[in-house]
Coordinates of C-alpha atoms in Angstrom, one line a residue:
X17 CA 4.8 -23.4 -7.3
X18 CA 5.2 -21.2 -10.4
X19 CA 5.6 -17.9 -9.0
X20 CA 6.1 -14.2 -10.9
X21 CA 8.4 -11.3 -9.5
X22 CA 7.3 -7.5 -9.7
X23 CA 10.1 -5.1 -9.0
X24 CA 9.3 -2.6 -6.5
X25 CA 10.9 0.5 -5.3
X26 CA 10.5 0.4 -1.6
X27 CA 10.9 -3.2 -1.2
X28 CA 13.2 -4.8 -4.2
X29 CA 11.2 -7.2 -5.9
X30 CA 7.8 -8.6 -4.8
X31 CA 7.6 -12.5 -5.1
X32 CA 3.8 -13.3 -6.2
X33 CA 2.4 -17.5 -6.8
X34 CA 1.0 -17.1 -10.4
X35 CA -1.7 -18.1 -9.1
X36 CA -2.5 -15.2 -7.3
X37 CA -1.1 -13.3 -10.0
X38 CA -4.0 -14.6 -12.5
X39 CA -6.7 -14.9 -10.1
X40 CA -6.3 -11.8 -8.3
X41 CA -3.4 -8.9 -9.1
X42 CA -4.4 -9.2 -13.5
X43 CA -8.0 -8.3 -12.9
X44 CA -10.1 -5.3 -14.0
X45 CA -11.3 -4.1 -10.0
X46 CA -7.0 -4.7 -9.0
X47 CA -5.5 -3.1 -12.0
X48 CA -8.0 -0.2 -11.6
X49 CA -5.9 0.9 -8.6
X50 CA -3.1 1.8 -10.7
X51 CA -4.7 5.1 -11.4
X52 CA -6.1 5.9 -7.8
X53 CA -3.3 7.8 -6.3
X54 CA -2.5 7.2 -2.7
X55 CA -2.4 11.0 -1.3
X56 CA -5.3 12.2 -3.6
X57 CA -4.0 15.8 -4.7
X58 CA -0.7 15.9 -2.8
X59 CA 1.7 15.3 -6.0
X60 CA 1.0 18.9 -6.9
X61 CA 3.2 19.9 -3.9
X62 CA 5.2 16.9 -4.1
X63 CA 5.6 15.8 -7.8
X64 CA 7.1 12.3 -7.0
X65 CA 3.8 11.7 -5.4
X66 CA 2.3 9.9 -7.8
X67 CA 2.2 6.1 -6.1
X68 CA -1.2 4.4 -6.3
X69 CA -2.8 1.9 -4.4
X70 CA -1.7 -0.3 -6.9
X71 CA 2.2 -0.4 -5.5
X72 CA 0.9 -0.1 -1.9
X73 CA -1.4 -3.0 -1.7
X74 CA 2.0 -5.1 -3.7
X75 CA 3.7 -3.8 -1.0
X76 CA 1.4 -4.4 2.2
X77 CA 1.0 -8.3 0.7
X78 CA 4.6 -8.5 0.7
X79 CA 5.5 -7.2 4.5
X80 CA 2.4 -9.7 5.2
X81 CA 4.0 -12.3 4.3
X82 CA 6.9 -11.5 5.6
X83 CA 6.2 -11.2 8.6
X84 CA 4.2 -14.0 9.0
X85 CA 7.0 -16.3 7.7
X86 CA 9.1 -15.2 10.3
X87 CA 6.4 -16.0 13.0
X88 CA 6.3 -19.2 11.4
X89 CA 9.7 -19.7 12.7
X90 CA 8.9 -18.7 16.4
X91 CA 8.6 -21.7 18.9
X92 CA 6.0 -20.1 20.9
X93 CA 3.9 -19.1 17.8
X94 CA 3.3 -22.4 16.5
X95 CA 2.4 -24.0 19.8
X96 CA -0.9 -26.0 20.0
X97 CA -2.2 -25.3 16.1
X98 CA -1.2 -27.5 13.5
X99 CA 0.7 -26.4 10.0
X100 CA -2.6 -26.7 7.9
X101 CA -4.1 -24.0 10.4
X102 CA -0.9 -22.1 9.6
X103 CA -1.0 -22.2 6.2
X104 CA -5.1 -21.0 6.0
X105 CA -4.1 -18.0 8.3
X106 CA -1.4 -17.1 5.6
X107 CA -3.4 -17.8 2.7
X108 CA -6.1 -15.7 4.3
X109 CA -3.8 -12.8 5.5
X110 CA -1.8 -12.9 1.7
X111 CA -5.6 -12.6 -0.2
X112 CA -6.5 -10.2 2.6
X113 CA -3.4 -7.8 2.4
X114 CA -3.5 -8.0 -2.0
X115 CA -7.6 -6.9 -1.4
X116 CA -7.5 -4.8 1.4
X117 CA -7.8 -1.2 -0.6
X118 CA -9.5 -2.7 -3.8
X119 CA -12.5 -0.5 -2.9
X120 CA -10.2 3.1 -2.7
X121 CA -12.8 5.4 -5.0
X122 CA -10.7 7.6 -6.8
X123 CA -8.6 10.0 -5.0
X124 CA -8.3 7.2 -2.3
X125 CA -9.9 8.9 1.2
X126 CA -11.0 12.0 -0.9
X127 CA -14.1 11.1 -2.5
X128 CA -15.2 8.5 0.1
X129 CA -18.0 11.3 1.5
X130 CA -19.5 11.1 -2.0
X131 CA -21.0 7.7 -2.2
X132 CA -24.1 7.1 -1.2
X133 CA -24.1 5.2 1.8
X134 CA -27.8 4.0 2.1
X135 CA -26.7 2.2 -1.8
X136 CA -23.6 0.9 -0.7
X137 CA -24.7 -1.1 2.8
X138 CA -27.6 -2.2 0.7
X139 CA -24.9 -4.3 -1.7
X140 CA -23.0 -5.0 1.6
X141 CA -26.0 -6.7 2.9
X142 CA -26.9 -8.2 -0.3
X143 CA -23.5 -10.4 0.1
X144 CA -24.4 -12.3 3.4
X145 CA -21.6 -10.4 4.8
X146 CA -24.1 -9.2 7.7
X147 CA -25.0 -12.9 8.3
X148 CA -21.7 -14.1 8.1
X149 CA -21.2 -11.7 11.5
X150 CA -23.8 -12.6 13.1
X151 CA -23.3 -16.4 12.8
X152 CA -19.6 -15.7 14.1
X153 CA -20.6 -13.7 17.2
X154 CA -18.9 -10.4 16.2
X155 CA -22.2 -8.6 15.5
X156 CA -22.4 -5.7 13.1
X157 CA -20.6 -3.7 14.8
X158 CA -17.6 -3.6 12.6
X159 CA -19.5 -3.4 9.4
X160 CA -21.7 -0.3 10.8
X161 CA -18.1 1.4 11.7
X162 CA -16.4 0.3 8.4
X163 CA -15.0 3.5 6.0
X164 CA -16.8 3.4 2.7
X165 CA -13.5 1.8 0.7
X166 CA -13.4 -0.8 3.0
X167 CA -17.0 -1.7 2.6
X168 CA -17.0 -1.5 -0.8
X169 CA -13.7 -3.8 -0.4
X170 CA -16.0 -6.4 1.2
X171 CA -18.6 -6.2 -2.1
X172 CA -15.8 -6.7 -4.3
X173 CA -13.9 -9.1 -2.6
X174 CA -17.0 -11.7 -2.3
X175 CA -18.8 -11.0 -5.4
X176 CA -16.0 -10.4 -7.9
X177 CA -13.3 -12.8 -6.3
X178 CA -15.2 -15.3 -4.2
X179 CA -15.0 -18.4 -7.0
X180 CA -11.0 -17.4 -6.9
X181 CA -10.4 -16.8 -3.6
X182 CA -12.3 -20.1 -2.8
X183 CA -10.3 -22.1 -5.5
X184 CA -7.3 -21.3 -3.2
X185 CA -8.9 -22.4 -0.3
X186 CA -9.6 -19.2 1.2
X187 CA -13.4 -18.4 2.4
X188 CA -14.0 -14.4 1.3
X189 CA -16.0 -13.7 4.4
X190 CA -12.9 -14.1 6.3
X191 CA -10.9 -12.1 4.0
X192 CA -13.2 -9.3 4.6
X193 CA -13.1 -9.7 8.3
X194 CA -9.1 -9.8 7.9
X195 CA -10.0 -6.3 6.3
X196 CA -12.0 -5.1 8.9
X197 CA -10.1 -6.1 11.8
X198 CA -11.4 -9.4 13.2
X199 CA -11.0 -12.9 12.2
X200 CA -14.5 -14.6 11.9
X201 CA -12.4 -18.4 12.8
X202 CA -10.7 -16.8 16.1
X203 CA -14.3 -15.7 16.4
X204 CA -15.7 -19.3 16.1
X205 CA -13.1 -20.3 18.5
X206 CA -10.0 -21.8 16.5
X207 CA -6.5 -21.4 17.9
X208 CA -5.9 -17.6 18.9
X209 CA -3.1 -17.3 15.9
X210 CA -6.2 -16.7 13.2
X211 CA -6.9 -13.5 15.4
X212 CA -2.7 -12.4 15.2
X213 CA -3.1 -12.8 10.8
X214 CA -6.0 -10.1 11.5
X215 CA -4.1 -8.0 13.3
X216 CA -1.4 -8.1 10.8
X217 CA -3.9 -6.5 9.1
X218 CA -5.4 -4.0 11.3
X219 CA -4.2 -2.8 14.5
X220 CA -1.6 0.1 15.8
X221 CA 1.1 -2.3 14.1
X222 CA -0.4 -2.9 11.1
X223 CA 1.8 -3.5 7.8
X224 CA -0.7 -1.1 6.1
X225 CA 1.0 1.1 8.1
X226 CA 4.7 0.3 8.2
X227 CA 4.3 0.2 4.0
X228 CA 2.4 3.5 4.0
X229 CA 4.6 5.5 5.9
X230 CA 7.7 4.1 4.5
X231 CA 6.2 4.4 0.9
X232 CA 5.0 7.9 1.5
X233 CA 8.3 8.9 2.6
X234 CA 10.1 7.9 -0.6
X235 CA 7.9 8.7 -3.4
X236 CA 7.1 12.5 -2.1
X237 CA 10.7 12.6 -1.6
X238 CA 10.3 14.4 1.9
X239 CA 12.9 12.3 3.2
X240 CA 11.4 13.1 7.2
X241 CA 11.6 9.5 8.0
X242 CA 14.8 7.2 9.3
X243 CA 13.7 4.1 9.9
X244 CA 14.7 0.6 9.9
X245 CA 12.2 -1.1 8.0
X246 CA 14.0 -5.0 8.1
X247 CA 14.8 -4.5 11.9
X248 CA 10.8 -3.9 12.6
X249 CA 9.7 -7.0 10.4
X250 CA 12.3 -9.1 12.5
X251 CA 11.1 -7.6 15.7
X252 CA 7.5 -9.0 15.3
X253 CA 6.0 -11.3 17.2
X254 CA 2.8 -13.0 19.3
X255 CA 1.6 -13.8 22.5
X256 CA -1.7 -15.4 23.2
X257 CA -3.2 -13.2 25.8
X258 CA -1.6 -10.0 23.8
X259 CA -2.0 -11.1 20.2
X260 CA 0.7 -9.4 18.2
X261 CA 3.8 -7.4 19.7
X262 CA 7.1 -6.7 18.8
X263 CA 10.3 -7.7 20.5
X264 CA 12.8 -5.5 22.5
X265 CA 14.5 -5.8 19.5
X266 CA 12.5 -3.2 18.2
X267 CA 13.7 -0.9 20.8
X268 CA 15.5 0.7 18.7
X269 CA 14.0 1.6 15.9
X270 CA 9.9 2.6 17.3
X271 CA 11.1 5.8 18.6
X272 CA 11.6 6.5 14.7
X273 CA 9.0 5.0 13.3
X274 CA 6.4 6.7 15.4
X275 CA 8.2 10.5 15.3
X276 CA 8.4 9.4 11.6
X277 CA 4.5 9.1 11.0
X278 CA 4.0 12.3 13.1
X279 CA 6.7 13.7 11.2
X280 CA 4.6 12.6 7.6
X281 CA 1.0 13.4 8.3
X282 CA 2.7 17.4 9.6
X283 CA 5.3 18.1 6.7
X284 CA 3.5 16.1 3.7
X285 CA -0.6 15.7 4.2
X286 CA -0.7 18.7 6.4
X287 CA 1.3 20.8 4.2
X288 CA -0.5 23.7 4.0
X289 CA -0.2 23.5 0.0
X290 CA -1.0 19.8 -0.1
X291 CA -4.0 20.9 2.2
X292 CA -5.2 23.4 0.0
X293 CA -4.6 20.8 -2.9
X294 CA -6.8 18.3 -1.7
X295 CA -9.2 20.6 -0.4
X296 CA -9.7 22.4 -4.1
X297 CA -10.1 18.9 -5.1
X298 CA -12.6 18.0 -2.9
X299 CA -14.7 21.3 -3.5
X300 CA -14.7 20.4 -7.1
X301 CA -16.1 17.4 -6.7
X302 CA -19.0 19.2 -4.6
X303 CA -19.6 21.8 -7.7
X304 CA -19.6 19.3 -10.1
X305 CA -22.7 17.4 -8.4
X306 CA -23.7 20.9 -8.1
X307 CA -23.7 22.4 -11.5
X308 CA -24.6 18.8 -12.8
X309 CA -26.9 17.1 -10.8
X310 CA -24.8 14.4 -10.5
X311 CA -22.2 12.7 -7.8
X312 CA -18.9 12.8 -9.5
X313 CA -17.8 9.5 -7.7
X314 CA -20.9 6.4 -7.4
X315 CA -20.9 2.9 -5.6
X316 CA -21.6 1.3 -9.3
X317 CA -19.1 3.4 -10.8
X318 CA -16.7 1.9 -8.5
X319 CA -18.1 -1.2 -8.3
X320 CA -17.9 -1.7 -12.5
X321 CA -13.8 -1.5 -12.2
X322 CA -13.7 1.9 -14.5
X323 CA -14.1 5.0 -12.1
X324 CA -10.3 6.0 -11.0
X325 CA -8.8 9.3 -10.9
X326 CA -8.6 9.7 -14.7
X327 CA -12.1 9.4 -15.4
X328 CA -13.3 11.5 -12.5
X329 CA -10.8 14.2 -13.9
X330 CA -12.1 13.8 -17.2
X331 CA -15.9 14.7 -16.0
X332 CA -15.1 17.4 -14.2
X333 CA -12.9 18.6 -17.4
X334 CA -15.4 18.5 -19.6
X335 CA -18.2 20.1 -17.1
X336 CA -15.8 22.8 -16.7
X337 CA -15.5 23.5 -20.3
X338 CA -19.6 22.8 -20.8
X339 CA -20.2 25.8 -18.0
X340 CA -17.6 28.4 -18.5
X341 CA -18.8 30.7 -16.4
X342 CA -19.4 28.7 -13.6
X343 CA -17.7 28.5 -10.2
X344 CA -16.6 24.7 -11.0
X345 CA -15.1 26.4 -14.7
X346 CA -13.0 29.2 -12.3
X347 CA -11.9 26.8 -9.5
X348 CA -10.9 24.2 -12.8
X349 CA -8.6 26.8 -14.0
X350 CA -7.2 27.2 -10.6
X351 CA -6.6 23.6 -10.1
X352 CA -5.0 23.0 -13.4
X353 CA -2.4 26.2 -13.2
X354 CA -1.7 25.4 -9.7
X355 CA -2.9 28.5 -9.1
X356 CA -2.8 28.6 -4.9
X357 CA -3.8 31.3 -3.1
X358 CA -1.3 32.4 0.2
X359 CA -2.1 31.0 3.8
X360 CA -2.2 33.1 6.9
X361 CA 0.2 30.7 8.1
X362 CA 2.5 28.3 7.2
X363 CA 3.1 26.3 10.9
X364 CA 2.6 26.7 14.2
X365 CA 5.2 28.9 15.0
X366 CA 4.2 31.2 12.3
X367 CA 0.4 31.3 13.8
X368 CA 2.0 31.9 17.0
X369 CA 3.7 34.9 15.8
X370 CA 0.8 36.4 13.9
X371 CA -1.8 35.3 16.1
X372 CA 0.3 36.0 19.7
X373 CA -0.2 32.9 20.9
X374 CA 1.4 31.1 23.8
X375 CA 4.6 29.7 21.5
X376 CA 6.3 33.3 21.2
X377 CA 7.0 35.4 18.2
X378 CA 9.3 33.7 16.1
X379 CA 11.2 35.8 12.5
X380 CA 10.1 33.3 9.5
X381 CA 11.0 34.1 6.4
X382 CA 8.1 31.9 5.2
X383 CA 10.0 30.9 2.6
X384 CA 8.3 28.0 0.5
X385 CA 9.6 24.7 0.6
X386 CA 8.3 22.7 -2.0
X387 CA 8.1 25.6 -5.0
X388 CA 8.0 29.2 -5.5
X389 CA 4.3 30.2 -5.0
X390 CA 4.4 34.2 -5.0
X391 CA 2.3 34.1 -2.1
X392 CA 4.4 36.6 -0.2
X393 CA 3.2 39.9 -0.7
X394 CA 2.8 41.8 2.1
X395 CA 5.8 40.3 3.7
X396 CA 4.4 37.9 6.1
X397 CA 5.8 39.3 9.3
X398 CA 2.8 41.4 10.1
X399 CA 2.9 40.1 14.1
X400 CA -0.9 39.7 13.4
X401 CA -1.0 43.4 14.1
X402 CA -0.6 43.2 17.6
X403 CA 0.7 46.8 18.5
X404 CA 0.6 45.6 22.6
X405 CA -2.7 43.8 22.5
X406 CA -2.9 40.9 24.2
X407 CA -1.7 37.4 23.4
X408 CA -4.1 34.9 23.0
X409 CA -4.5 31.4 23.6
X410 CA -3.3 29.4 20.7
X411 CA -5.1 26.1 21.3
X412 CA -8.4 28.1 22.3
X413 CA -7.9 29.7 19.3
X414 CA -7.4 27.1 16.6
X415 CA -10.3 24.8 18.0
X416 CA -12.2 28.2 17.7
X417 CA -11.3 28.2 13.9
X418 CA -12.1 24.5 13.2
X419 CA -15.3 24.1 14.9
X420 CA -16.4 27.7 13.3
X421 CA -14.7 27.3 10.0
X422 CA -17.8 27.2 7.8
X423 CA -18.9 30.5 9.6
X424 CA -16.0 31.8 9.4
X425 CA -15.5 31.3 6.1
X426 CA -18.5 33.5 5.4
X427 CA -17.5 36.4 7.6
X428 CA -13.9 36.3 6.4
X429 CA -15.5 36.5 3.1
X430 CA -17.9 39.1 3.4
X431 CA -15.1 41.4 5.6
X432 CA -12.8 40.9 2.6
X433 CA -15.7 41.7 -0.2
X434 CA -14.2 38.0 -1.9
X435 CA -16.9 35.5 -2.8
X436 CA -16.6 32.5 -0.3
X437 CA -15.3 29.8 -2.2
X438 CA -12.1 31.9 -2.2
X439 CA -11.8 31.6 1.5
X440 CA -11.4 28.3 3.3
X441 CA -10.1 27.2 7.0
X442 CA -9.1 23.6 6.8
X443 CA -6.7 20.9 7.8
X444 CA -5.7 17.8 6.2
X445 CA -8.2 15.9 5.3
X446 CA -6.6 12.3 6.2
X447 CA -6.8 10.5 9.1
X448 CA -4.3 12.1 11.8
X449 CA -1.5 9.9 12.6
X450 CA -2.3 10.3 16.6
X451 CA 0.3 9.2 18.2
X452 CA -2.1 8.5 21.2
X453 CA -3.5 5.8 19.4
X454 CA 0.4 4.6 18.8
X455 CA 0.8 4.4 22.9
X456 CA -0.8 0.7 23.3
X457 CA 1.6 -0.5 21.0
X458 CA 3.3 -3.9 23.1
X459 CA 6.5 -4.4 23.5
X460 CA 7.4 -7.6 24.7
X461 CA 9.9 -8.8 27.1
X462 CA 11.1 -11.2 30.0
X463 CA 7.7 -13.0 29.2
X464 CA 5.0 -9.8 29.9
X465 CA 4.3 -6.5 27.8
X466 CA 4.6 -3.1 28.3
X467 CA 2.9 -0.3 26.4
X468 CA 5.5 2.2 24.6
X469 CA 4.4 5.1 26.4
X470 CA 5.6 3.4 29.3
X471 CA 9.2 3.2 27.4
X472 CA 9.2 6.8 26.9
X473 CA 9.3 6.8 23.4
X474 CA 6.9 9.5 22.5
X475 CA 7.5 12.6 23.4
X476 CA 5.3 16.2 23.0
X477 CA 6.8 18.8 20.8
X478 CA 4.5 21.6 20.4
X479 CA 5.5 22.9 17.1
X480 CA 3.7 19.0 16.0
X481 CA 0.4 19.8 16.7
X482 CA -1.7 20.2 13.7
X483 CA -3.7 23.3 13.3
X484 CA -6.0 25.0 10.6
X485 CA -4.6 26.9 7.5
X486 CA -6.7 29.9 6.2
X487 CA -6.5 30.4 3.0
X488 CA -7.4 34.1 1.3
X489 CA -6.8 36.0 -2.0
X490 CA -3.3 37.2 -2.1
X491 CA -2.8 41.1 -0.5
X492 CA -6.1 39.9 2.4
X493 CA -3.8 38.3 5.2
X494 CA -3.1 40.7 7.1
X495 CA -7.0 41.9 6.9
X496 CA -8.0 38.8 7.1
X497 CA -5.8 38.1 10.4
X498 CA -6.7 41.6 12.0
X499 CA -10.4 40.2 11.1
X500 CA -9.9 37.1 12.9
X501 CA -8.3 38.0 16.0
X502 CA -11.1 40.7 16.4
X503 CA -14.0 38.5 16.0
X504 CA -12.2 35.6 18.3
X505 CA -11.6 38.1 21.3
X506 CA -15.1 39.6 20.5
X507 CA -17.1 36.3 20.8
X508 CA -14.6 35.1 24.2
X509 CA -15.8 38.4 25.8
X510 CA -19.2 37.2 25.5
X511 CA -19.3 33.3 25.9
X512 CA -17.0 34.3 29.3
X513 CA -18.8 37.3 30.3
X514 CA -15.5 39.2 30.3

């Protein structure tokens, strides 16, 4: 078979059937993910950042079938299901990994809160996705809990490469299911190795993941992560009570892999400058529907293969320009200058300190670690103005600030006579990599599994807890802090009475 090698840099070069190449990766909805970046906003703290979901979805089809090759070779994986049922799950698993972030809107998990949901389950519906389900068993449970890229995914993969996904002998309903999470054939009752491509997929162990995180790692540069990628491909394996697993071979190389995505989602997508990137971004998009009337990011617009980052960038350039005395026009200028303003804190520790929480002061020099931002003018080691009050309790005090912020936001504004789109409490916006969803990953060994909590190979550090950033005009932190701690000890005298 005629096949067609891309050249990538995280995994050498990408060997693709031409087949696939013309029928799916040379197509308007595929290419269109070459200007979709993967972390959004984040290349404005990390300027390498600039990998797109084009690169990642080469790469996640690759480790696919990888991995699924090397299965192939496993006795107890072929057992009882015959080659042709082989060969459908791979066909089905290579379309599935190649589609499975085809319906990123731009700025990937940014924009997602912008499309119209009621619009987009209608098309989903419209595809006899829903019935597909149903027939199957599953349900619409999986569909009603779907993110709005992967639902969109599921429009685009049946109604723009049904006809070429069929021509290889791969039914779309299933690819979408492989997208989701399930398998509609395991479903239906074939051999229990259709439910392992899934998983492949979508699970704990996913090679979404393992490219993700290894990708992330290179292209920002952060270099946080030591992991042997090749060791954890080999390592993989199945079971049919367990589904997939990896082998003790993997041993030694999980520990890394899962201290390496907590180690990614703390020092790159919770950076507090990549977190205050993402979140201008986001509040852009907001004024922009605002000022215009209009959502900056649609279901059609992704759905006709032309909305990506560039053109969404482009609207809210020329909006900017058409109201120049707008808040979209100010916070425009501010995104384009990489005009940030400074953070109360930087980490943990440095909350801690200013905050006197239960980690212990700590002498930062809060010195910036991706570029020089200015942002330290009153010196940063204020102590939070503590002058022998007492310390509080950190974790009581950072879910105070998240499940306030919006609140918060106003007071801190009014106490600081700023308007309030210059103050904002946030985190990042991405999912978090929780590595309590990492504990039932299996291990397998001497015929059973064990979970890798019960290996020991997680461990808590405090200092890898995310928290909330607040983010004022420069010369306000230390009257925004003093602000803060008063109103938090104010409103825990009264909710305890104290």
């Amino acid at each position: 078979m005629p096949t067609t090698q891309i050249k990538d840099p995280v995994h050498g070069y990408v060997e693709l059937p031409d087949a696939l190449v013309d029928g799916v990766v040379d197509t308007r909805p595929f290419q269109r993910l070459r200007y979709v970046r993967q972390l959004s906003a984040t290349h404005l703290v990390y300027p390498g950042a600039n990998h797109t979901r084009f690169e990642h979805s080469l790469g996640v089809y690759h480790l696919g079938r990888t991995v699924f090759e090397n299965l192939r070779r496993q006795p107890y994986v072929t057992q009882n299901v015959t080659t042709d049922e082989l060969e459908e799950v791979q066909r089905t698993l290579e379309c599935a990994c190649l589609l499975h972030d085809v319906g990123h809107p731009p700025f990937s998990h940014l924009s997602e809160g912008f499309l119209d949901e009621g619009v987009l389950r209608e098309r989903v519906v419209d595809t006899g996705l829903v019935d597909a389900f149903d027939r199957a068993g599953v349900g619409g449970a999986p569909l009603r809990s779907a993110s709005p890229h992967e639902l969109l995914g599921c429009v685009l993969i049946v109604e723009e490469y049904g006809d070429a996904l069929r021509s290889f002998d791969v039914d779309p309903f299933e690819v979408c299911a492989y997208v989701l999470g399930y398998s509609l054939a395991y479903e239906r009752g074939e051999p229990w190795q259709y439910g392992v491509g899934a998983q492949l997929l979508h699970s704990p162990i996913d090679v979404d993941r393992l490219d993700y995180i290894t990708r992330d790692n290179q292209m920002t540069g952060a270099g946080v992560l030591s992991f042997d990628v090749d060791r954890m491909v080999d390592a993989y394996t199945a079971h049919p009570e367990e589904g997939l697993a990896l082998t003790e071979k993997a041993l030694s190389t999980i520990g890394n892999y899962l201290e390496g995505r907590i180690a990614l989602y703390m020092w790159v997508t919770q950076h507090h400058k990549a977190v205050y990137a993402n979140r201008l971004l986001q509040e852009l998009l907001g004024e922009y529907e605002r000022v215009t009337g209009e959502s900056p990011v649609t279901v059609d617009g992704v759905l006709s293969r032309e909305l990506d980052d560039n053109a969404v960038l482009e609207r809210l350039r020329t909006a900017a320009r058409e109201h120049p005395d707008s808040t979209l026009a100010s916070m425009y200028d501010r995104f384009r200058g990489r005009r940030f303003p400074a953070t109360c804190w930087k980490h943990r520790i440095a909350l801690a300190d200013r905050i006197g929480g239960d980690i212990g002061s700590a002498d930062e020099s809060d010195g910036d670690d991706d570029e020089s931002d200015g942002d330290d003018d009153e010196g940063d080691r204020d102590g939070g103005d503590r002058d022998g009050e007492r310390g509080l309790d950190l974790d009581d005090f950072t879910a105070w600030l998240t499940e306030g912020d919006e609140r918060l936001e106003r007071l801190l504004a009014d106490a600081l006579d700023v308007p309030v789109h210059e103050v904002w409490i946030d985190r990042s916006y991405v999912p978090a990599y929780d590595p309590d969803e990492l504990e039932d990953i299996p291990i397998a060994y001497g015929g059973t599994t064990r979970s890798v909590g019960d290996w020991g190979l997680y461990g808590d550090r405090a200092f890898d807890v995310p928290i909330p950033f607040v983010f004022v005009p420069d010369g306000t932190k230390r009257r925004a802090i003093r602000v803060l701690r008063e109103a938090f000890e104010r409103e825990t005298v009264v909710a305890t009475g104290t």
